[in-house]
PDB file of C-alpha atoms in Angstrom:
ATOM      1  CA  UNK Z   1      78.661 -14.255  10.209  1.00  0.00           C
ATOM      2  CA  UNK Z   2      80.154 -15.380   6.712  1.00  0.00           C
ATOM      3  CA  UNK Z   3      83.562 -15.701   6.852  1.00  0.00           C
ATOM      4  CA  UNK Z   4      86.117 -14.830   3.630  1.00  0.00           C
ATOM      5  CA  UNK Z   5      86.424 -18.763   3.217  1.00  0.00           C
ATOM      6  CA  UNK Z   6      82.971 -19.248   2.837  1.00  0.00           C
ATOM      7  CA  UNK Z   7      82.710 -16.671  -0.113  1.00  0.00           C
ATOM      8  CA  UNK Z   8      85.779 -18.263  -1.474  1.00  0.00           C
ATOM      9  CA  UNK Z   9      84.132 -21.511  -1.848  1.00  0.00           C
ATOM     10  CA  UNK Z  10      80.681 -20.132  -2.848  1.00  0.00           C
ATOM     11  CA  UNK Z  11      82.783 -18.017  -5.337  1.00  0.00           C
ATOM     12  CA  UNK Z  12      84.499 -21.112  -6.578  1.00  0.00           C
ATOM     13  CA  UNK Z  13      81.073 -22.861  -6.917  1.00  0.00           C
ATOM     14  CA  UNK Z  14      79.461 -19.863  -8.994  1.00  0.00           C
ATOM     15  CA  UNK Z  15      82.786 -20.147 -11.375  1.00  0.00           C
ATOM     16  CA  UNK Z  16      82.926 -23.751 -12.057  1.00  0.00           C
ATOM     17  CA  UNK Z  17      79.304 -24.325 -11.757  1.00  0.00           C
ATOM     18  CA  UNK Z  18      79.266 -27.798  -9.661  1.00  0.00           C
ATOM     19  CA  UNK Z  19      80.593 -29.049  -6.230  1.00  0.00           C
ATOM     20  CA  UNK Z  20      82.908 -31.482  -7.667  1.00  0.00           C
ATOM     21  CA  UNK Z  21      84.690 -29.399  -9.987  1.00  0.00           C
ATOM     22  CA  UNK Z  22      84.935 -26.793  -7.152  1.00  0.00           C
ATOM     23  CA  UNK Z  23      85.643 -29.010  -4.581  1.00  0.00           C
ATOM     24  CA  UNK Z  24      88.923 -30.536  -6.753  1.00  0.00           C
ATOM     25  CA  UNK Z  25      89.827 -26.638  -7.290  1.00  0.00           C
ATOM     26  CA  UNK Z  26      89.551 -25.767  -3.339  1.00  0.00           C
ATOM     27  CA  UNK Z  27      91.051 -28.977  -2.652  1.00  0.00           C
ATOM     28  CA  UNK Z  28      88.276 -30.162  -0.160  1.00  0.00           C
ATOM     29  CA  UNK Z  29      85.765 -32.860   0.016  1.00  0.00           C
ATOM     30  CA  UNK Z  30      82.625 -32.519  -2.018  1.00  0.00           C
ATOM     31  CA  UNK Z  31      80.767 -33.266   1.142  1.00  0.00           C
ATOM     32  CA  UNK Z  32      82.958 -29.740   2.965  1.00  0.00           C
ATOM     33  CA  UNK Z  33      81.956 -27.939  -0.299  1.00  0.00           C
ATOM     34  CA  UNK Z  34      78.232 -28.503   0.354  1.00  0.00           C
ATOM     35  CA  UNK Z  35      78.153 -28.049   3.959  1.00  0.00           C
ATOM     36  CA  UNK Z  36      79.637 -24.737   3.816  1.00  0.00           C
ATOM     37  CA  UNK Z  37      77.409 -23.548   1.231  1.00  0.00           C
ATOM     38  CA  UNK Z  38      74.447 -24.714   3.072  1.00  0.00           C
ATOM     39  CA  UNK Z  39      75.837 -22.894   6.152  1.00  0.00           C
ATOM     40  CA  UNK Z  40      75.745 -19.286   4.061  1.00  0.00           C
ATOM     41  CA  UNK Z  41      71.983 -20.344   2.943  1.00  0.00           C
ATOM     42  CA  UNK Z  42      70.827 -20.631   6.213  1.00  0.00           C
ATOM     43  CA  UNK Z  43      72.958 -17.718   7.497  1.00  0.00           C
ATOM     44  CA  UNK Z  44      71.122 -15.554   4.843  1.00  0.00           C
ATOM     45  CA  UNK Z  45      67.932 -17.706   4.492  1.00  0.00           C
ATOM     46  CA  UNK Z  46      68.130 -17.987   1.108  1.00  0.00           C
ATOM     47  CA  UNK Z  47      68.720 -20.470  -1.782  1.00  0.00           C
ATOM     48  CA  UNK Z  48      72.295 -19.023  -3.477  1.00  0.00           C
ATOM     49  CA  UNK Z  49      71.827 -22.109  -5.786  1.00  0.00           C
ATOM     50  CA  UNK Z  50      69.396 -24.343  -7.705  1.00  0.00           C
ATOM     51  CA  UNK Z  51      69.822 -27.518  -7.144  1.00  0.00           C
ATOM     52  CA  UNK Z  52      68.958 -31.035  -9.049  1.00  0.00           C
ATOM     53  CA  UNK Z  53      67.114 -33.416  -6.461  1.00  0.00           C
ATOM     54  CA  UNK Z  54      68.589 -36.841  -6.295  1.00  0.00           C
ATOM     55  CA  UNK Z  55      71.414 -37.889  -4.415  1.00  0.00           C
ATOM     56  CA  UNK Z  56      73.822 -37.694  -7.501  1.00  0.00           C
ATOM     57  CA  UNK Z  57      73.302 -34.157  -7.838  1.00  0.00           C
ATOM     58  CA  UNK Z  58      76.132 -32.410  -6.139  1.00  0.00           C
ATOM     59  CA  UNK Z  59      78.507 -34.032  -9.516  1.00  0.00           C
ATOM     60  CA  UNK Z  60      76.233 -32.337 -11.762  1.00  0.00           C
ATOM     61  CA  UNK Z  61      76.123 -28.716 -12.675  1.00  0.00           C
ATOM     62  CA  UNK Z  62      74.392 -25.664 -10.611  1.00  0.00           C
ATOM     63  CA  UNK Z  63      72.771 -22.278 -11.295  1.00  0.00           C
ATOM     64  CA  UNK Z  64      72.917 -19.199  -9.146  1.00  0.00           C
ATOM     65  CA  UNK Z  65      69.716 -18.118  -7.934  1.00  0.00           C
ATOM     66  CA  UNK Z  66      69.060 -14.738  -8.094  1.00  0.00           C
ATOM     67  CA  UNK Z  67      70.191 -13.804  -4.977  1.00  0.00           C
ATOM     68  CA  UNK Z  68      73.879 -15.882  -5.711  1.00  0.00           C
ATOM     69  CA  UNK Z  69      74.134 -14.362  -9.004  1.00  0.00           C
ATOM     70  CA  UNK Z  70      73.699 -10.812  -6.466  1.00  0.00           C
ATOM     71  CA  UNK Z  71      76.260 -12.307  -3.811  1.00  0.00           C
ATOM     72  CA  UNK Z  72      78.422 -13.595  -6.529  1.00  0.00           C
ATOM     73  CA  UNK Z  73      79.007 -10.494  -7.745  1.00  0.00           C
ATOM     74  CA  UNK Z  74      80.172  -9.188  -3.941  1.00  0.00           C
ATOM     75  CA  UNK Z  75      81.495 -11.613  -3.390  1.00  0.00           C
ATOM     76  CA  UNK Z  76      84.217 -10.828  -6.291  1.00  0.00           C
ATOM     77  CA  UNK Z  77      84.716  -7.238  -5.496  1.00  0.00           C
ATOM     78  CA  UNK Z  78      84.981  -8.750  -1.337  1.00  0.00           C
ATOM     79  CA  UNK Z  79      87.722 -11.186  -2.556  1.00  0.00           C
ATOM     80  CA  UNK Z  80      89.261  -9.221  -4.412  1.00  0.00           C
ATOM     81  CA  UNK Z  81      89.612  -6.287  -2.051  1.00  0.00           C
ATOM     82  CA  UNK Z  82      90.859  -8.964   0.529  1.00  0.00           C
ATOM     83  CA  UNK Z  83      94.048 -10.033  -2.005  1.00  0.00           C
ATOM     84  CA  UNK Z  84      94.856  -6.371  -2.631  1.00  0.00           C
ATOM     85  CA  UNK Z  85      94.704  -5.533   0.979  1.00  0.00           C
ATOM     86  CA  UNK Z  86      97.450  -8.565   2.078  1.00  0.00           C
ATOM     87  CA  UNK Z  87      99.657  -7.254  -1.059  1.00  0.00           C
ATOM     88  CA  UNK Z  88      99.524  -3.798  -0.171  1.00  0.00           C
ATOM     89  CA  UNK Z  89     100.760  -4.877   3.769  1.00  0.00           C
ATOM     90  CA  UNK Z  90     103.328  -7.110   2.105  1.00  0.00           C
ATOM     91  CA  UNK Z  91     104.556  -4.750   0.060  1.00  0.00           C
ATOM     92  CA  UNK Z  92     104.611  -2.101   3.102  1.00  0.00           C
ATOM     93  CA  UNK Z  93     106.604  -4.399   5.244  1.00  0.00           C
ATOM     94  CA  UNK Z  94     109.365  -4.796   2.611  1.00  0.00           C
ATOM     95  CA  UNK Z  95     109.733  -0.969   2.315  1.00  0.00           C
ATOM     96  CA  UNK Z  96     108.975  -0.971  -1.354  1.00  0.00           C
ATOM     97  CA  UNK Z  97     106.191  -1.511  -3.729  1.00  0.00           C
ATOM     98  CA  UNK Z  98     107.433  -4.074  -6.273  1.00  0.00           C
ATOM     99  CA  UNK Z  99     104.635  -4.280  -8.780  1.00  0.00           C
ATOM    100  CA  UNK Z 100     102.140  -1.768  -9.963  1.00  0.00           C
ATOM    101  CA  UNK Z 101      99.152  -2.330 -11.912  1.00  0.00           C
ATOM    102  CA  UNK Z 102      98.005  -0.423 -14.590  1.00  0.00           C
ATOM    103  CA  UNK Z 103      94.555   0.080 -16.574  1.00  0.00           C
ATOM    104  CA  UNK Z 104      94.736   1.709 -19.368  1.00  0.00           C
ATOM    105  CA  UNK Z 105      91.862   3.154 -21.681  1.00  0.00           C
ATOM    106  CA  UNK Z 106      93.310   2.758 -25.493  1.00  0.00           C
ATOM    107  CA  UNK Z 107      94.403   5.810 -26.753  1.00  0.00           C
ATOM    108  CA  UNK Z 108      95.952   6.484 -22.490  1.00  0.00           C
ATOM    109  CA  UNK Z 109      97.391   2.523 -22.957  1.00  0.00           C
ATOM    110  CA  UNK Z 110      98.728   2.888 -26.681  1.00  0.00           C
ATOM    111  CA  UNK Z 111     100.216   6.794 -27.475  1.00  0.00           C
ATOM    112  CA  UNK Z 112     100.140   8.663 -23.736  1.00  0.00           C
ATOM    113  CA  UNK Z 113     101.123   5.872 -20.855  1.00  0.00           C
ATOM    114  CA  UNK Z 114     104.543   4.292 -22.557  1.00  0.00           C
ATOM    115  CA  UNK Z 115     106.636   7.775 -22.337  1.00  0.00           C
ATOM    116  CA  UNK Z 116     105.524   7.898 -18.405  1.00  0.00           C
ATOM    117  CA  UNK Z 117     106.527   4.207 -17.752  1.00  0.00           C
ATOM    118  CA  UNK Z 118     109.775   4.885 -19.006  1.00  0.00           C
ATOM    119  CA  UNK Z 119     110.548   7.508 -17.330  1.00  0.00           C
ATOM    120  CA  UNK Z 120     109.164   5.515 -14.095  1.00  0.00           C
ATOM    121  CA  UNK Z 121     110.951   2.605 -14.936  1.00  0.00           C
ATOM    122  CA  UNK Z 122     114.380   4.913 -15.037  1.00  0.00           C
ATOM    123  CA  UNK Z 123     113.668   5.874 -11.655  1.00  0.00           C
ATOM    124  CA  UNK Z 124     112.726   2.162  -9.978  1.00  0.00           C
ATOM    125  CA  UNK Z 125     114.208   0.125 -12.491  1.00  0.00           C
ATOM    126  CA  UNK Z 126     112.954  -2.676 -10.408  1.00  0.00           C
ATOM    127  CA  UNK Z 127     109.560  -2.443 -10.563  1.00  0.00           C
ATOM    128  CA  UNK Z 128     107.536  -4.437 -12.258  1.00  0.00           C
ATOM    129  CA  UNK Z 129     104.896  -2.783 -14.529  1.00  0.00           C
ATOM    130  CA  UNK Z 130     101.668  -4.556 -15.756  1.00  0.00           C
ATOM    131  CA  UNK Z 131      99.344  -2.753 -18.173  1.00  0.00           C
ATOM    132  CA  UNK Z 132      95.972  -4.103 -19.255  1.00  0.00           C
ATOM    133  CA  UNK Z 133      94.528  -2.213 -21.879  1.00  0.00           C
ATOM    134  CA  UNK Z 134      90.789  -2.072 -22.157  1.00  0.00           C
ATOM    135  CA  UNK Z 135      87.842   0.492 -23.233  1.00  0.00           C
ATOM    136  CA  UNK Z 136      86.958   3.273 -20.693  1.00  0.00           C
ATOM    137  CA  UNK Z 137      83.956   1.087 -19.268  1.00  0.00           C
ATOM    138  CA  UNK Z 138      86.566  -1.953 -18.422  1.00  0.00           C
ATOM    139  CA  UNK Z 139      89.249  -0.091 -16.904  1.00  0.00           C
ATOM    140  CA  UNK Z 140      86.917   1.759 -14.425  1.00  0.00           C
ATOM    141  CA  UNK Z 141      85.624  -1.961 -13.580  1.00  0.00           C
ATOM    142  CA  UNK Z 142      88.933  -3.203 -12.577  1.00  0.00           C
ATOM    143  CA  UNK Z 143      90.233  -0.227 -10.609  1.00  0.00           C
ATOM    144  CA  UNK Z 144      86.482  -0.820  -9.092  1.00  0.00           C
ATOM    145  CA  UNK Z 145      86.904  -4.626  -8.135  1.00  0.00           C
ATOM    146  CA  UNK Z 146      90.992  -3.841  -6.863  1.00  0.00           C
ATOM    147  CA  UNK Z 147      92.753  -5.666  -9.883  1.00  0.00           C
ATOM    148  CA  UNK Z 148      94.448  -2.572 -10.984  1.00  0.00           C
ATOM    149  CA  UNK Z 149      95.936   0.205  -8.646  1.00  0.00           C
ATOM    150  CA  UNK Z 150      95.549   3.341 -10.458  1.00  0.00           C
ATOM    151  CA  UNK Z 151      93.091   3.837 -14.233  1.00  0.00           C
ATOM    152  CA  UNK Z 152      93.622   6.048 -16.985  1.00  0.00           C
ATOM    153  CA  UNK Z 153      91.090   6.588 -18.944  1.00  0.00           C
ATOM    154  CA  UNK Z 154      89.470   9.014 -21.852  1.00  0.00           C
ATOM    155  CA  UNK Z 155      86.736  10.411 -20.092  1.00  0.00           C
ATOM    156  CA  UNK Z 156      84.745  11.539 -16.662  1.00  0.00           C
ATOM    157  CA  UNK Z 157      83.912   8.241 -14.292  1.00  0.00           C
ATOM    158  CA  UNK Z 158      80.214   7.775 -13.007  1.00  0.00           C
ATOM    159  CA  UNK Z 159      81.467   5.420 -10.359  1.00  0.00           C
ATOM    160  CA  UNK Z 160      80.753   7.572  -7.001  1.00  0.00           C
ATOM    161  CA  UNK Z 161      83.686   4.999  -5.627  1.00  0.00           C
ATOM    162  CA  UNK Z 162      86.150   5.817  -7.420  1.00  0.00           C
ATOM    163  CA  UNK Z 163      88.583   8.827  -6.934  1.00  0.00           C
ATOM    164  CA  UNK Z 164      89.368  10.885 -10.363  1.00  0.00           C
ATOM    165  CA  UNK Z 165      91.387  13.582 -11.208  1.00  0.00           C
ATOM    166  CA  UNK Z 166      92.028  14.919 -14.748  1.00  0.00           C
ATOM    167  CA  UNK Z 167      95.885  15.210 -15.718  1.00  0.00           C
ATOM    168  CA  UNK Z 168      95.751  15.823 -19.246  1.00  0.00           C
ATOM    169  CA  UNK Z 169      93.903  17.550 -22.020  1.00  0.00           C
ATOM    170  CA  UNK Z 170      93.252  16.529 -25.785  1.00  0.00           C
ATOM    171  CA  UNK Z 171      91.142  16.923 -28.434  1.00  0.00           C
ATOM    172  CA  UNK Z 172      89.250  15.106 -31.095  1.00  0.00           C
ATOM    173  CA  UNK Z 173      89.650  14.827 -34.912  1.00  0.00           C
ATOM    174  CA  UNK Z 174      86.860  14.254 -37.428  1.00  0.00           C
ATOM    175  CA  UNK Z 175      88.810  12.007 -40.357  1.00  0.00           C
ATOM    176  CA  UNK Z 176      87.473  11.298 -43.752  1.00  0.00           C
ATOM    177  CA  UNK Z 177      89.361   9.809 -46.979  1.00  0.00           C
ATOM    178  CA  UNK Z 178      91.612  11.650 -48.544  1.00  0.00           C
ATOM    179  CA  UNK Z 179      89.196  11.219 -51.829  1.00  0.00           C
ATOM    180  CA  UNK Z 180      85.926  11.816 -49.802  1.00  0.00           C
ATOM    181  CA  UNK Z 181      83.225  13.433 -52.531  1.00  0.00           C
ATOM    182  CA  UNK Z 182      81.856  15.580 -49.659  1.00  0.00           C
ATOM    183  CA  UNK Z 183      78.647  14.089 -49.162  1.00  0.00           C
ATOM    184  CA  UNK Z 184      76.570  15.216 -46.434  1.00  0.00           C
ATOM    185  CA  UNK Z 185      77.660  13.613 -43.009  1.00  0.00           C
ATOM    186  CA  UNK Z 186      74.330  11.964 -41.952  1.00  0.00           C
ATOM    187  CA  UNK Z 187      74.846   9.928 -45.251  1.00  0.00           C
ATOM    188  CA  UNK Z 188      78.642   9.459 -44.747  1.00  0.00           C
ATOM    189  CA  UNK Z 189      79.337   5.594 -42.830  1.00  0.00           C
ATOM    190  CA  UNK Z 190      80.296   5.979 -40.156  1.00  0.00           C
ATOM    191  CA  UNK Z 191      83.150   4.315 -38.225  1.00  0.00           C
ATOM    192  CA  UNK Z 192      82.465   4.036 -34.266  1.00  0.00           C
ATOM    193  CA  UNK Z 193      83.580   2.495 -31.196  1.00  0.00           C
ATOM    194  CA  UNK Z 194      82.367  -0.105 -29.032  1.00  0.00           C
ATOM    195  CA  UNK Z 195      79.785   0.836 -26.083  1.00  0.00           C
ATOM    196  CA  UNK Z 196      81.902   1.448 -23.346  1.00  0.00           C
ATOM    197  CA  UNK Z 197      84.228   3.512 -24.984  1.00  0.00           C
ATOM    198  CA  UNK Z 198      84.767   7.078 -24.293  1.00  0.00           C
ATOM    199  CA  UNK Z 199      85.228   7.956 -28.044  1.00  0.00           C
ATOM    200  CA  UNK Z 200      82.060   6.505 -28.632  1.00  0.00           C
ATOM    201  CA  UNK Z 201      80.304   8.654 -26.018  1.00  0.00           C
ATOM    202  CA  UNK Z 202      82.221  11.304 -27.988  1.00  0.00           C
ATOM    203  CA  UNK Z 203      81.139  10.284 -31.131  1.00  0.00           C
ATOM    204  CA  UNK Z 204      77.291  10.144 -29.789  1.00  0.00           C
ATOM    205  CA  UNK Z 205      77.508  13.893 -28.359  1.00  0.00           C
ATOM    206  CA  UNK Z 206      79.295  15.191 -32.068  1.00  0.00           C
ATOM    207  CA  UNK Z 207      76.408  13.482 -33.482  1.00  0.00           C
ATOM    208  CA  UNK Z 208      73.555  15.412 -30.984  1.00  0.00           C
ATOM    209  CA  UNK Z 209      75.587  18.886 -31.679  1.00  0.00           C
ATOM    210  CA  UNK Z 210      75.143  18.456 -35.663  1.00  0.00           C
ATOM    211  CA  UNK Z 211      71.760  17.381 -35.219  1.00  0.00           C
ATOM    212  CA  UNK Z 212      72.745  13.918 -37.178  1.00  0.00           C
ATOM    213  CA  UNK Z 213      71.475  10.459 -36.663  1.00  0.00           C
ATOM    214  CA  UNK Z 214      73.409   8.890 -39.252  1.00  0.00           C
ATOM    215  CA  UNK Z 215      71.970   5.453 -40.443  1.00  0.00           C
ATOM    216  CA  UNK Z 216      75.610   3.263 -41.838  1.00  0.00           C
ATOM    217  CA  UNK Z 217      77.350   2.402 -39.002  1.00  0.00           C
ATOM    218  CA  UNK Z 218      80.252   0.376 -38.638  1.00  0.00           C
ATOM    219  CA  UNK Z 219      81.282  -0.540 -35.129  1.00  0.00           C
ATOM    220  CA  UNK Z 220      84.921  -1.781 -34.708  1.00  0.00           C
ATOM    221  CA  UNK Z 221      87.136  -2.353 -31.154  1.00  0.00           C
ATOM    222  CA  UNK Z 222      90.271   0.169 -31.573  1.00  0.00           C
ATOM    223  CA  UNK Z 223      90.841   3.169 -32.994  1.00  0.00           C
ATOM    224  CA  UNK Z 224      93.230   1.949 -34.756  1.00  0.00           C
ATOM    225  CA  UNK Z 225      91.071  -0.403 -37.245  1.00  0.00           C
ATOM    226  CA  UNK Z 226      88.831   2.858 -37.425  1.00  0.00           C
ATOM    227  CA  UNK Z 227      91.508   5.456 -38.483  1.00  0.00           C
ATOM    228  CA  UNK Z 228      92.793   2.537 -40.881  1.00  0.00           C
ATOM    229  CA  UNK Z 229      88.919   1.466 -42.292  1.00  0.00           C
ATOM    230  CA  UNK Z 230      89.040   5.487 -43.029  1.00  0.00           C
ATOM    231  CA  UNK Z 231      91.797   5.479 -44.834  1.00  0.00           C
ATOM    232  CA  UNK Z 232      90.618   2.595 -47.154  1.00  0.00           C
ATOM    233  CA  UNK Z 233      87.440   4.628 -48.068  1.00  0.00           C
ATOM    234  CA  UNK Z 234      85.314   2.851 -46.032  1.00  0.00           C
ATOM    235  CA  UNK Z 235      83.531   6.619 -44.488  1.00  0.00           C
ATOM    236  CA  UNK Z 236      84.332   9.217 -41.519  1.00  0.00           C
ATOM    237  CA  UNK Z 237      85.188   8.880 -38.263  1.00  0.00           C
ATOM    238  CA  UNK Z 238      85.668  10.700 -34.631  1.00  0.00           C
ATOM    239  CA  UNK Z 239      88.882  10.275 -33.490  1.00  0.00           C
ATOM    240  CA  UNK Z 240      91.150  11.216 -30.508  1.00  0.00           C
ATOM    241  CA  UNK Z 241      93.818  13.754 -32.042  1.00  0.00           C
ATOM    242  CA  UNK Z 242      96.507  11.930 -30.866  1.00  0.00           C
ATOM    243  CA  UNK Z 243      95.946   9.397 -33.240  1.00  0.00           C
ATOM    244  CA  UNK Z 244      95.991  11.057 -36.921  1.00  0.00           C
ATOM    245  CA  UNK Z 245      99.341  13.077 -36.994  1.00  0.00           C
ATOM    246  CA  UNK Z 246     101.276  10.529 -39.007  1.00  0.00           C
ATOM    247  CA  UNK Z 247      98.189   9.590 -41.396  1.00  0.00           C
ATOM    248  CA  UNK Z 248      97.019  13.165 -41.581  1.00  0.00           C
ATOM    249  CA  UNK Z 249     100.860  13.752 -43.096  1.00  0.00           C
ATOM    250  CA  UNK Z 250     101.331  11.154 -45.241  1.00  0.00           C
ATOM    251  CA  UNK Z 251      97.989  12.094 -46.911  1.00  0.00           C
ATOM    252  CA  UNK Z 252      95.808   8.315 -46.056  1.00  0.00           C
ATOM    253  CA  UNK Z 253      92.872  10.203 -44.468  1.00  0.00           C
ATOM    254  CA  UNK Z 254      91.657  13.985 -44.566  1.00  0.00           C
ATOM    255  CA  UNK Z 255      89.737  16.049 -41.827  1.00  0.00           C
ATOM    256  CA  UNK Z 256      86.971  17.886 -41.142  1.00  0.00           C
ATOM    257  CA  UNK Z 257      87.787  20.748 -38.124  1.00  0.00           C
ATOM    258  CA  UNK Z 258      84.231  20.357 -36.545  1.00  0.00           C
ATOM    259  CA  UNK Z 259      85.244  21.430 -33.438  1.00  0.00           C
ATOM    260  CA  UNK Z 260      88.026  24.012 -32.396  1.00  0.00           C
ATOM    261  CA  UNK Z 261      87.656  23.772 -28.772  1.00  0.00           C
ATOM    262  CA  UNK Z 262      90.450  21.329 -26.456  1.00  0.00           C
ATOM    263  CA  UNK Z 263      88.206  18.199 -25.273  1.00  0.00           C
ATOM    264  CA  UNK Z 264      88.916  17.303 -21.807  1.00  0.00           C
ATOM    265  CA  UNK Z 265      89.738  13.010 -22.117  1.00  0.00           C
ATOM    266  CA  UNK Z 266      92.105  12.559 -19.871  1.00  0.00           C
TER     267      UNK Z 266
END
């Protein structure tokens, strides 16, 4: 049976691509490195690796098979699953939980989540907080693969693993420039997320209500750069609601009320 060890070092092999570099990072012989790779092989019959003939070639760089690139990716998720597990028991035995692990979709990570850490952090002032901020997509991979405890993100989860619950409601804003001449929106540019996000699923659906496929489309990585590209007259965008208060105010973008209804996000 493969043991955690051996998917370390075929892990570390996968990641730095050759038995000497992984052998250096493991701190084992080259020789060790190879004989416990061969041992998953022939515990799976399979190749995991592809490998150079010559007797030179365990210095020189290897590709996963198909089957490694498969195991590799278990192999992760095993790994990583393993860590969380002996933190989680450490952290038991010591009575208290003293760091917590946060993913955070962008609008969750940059307007919601820093009211509820401080109110968290006034209650266990000594716990340590870490935030990673990421698109929907991202966060539900880490939460997935155990490198953050809890993810809060802008839209439903797919992942049939994964425990959800919503906790919040909000809606979306359709943003123009304040100047906008009122063309037609499947001529408008368009300002959109990156795949993965959940405003860019939103964006997709506002599109398939209106019966728009619109052609100029500018893809940018935070909402942000969007709500800001708006505001220079660049074209319209989808937004989360959250977002346009203080630019909706001061007059920098307009909006169009396309939809009245709440949007559930969160």
């Amino acid at each position: 049976m493969i043991n955690l060890r051996q998917l370390q070092v075929f892990k570390t092999i996968a990641e730095t691509s050759g038995f000497t570099a992984a052998s250096v990072q493991l701190n084992m012989t080259t020789s060790a490195v190879s004989i416990n790779l061969k041992d998953i092989e022939q515990q799976l019959g399979t190749r995991l690796v592809m490998r150079e003939r010559g007797r030179k070639h365990r210095s020189h760089k290897v590709e996963l098979t198909v089957a490694g690139m498969w195991l590799y990716e278990r192999a992760q998720k095993m790994l990583s699953l393993s860590d969380s597990t002996e933190r989680y028991f450490e952290q038991l035995h010591s009575n208290r939980r003293e760091t917590l692990n946060i993913g955070a979709s962008q609008t969750v990570g940059n307007y919601w989540l820093p009211a509820y850490i401080n109110v968290l952090k006034q209650q266990r002032s000594e716990l340590k907080i870490n935030v990673y901020i990421g698109n929907t997509d991202e966060i539900l991979s880490r939460v997935e693969s155990f490198q953050d405890e809890i993810g809060l993100v802008e839209g439903p989860s797919s992942r049939d693993d994964l425990l959800t619950k919503p906790f919040k409601e909000d809606s979306m804003t359709l943003v123009a420039p304040p100047d906008d001449n009122g063309k037609a929106l499947e001529v408008q540019p368009w300002l959109i997320r990156e795949k993965g996000s959940a405003t860019r699923r939103l964006t997709e659906k506002l599109w398939a209500k209106l019966g728009i496929k619109p052609a100029n489309v500018i893809e940018l990585n935070t909402n942000e750069s969007i709500i800001h590209s708006v505001a220079s007259g660049i074209g319209v965008a989808y937004v989360p609601s959250i977002t346009t208060p203080l630019m909706l105010e001061a007059g920098l973008v307009g909006f169009y009320p396309v939809f009245t209804d709440s949007l559930k996000r969160l």
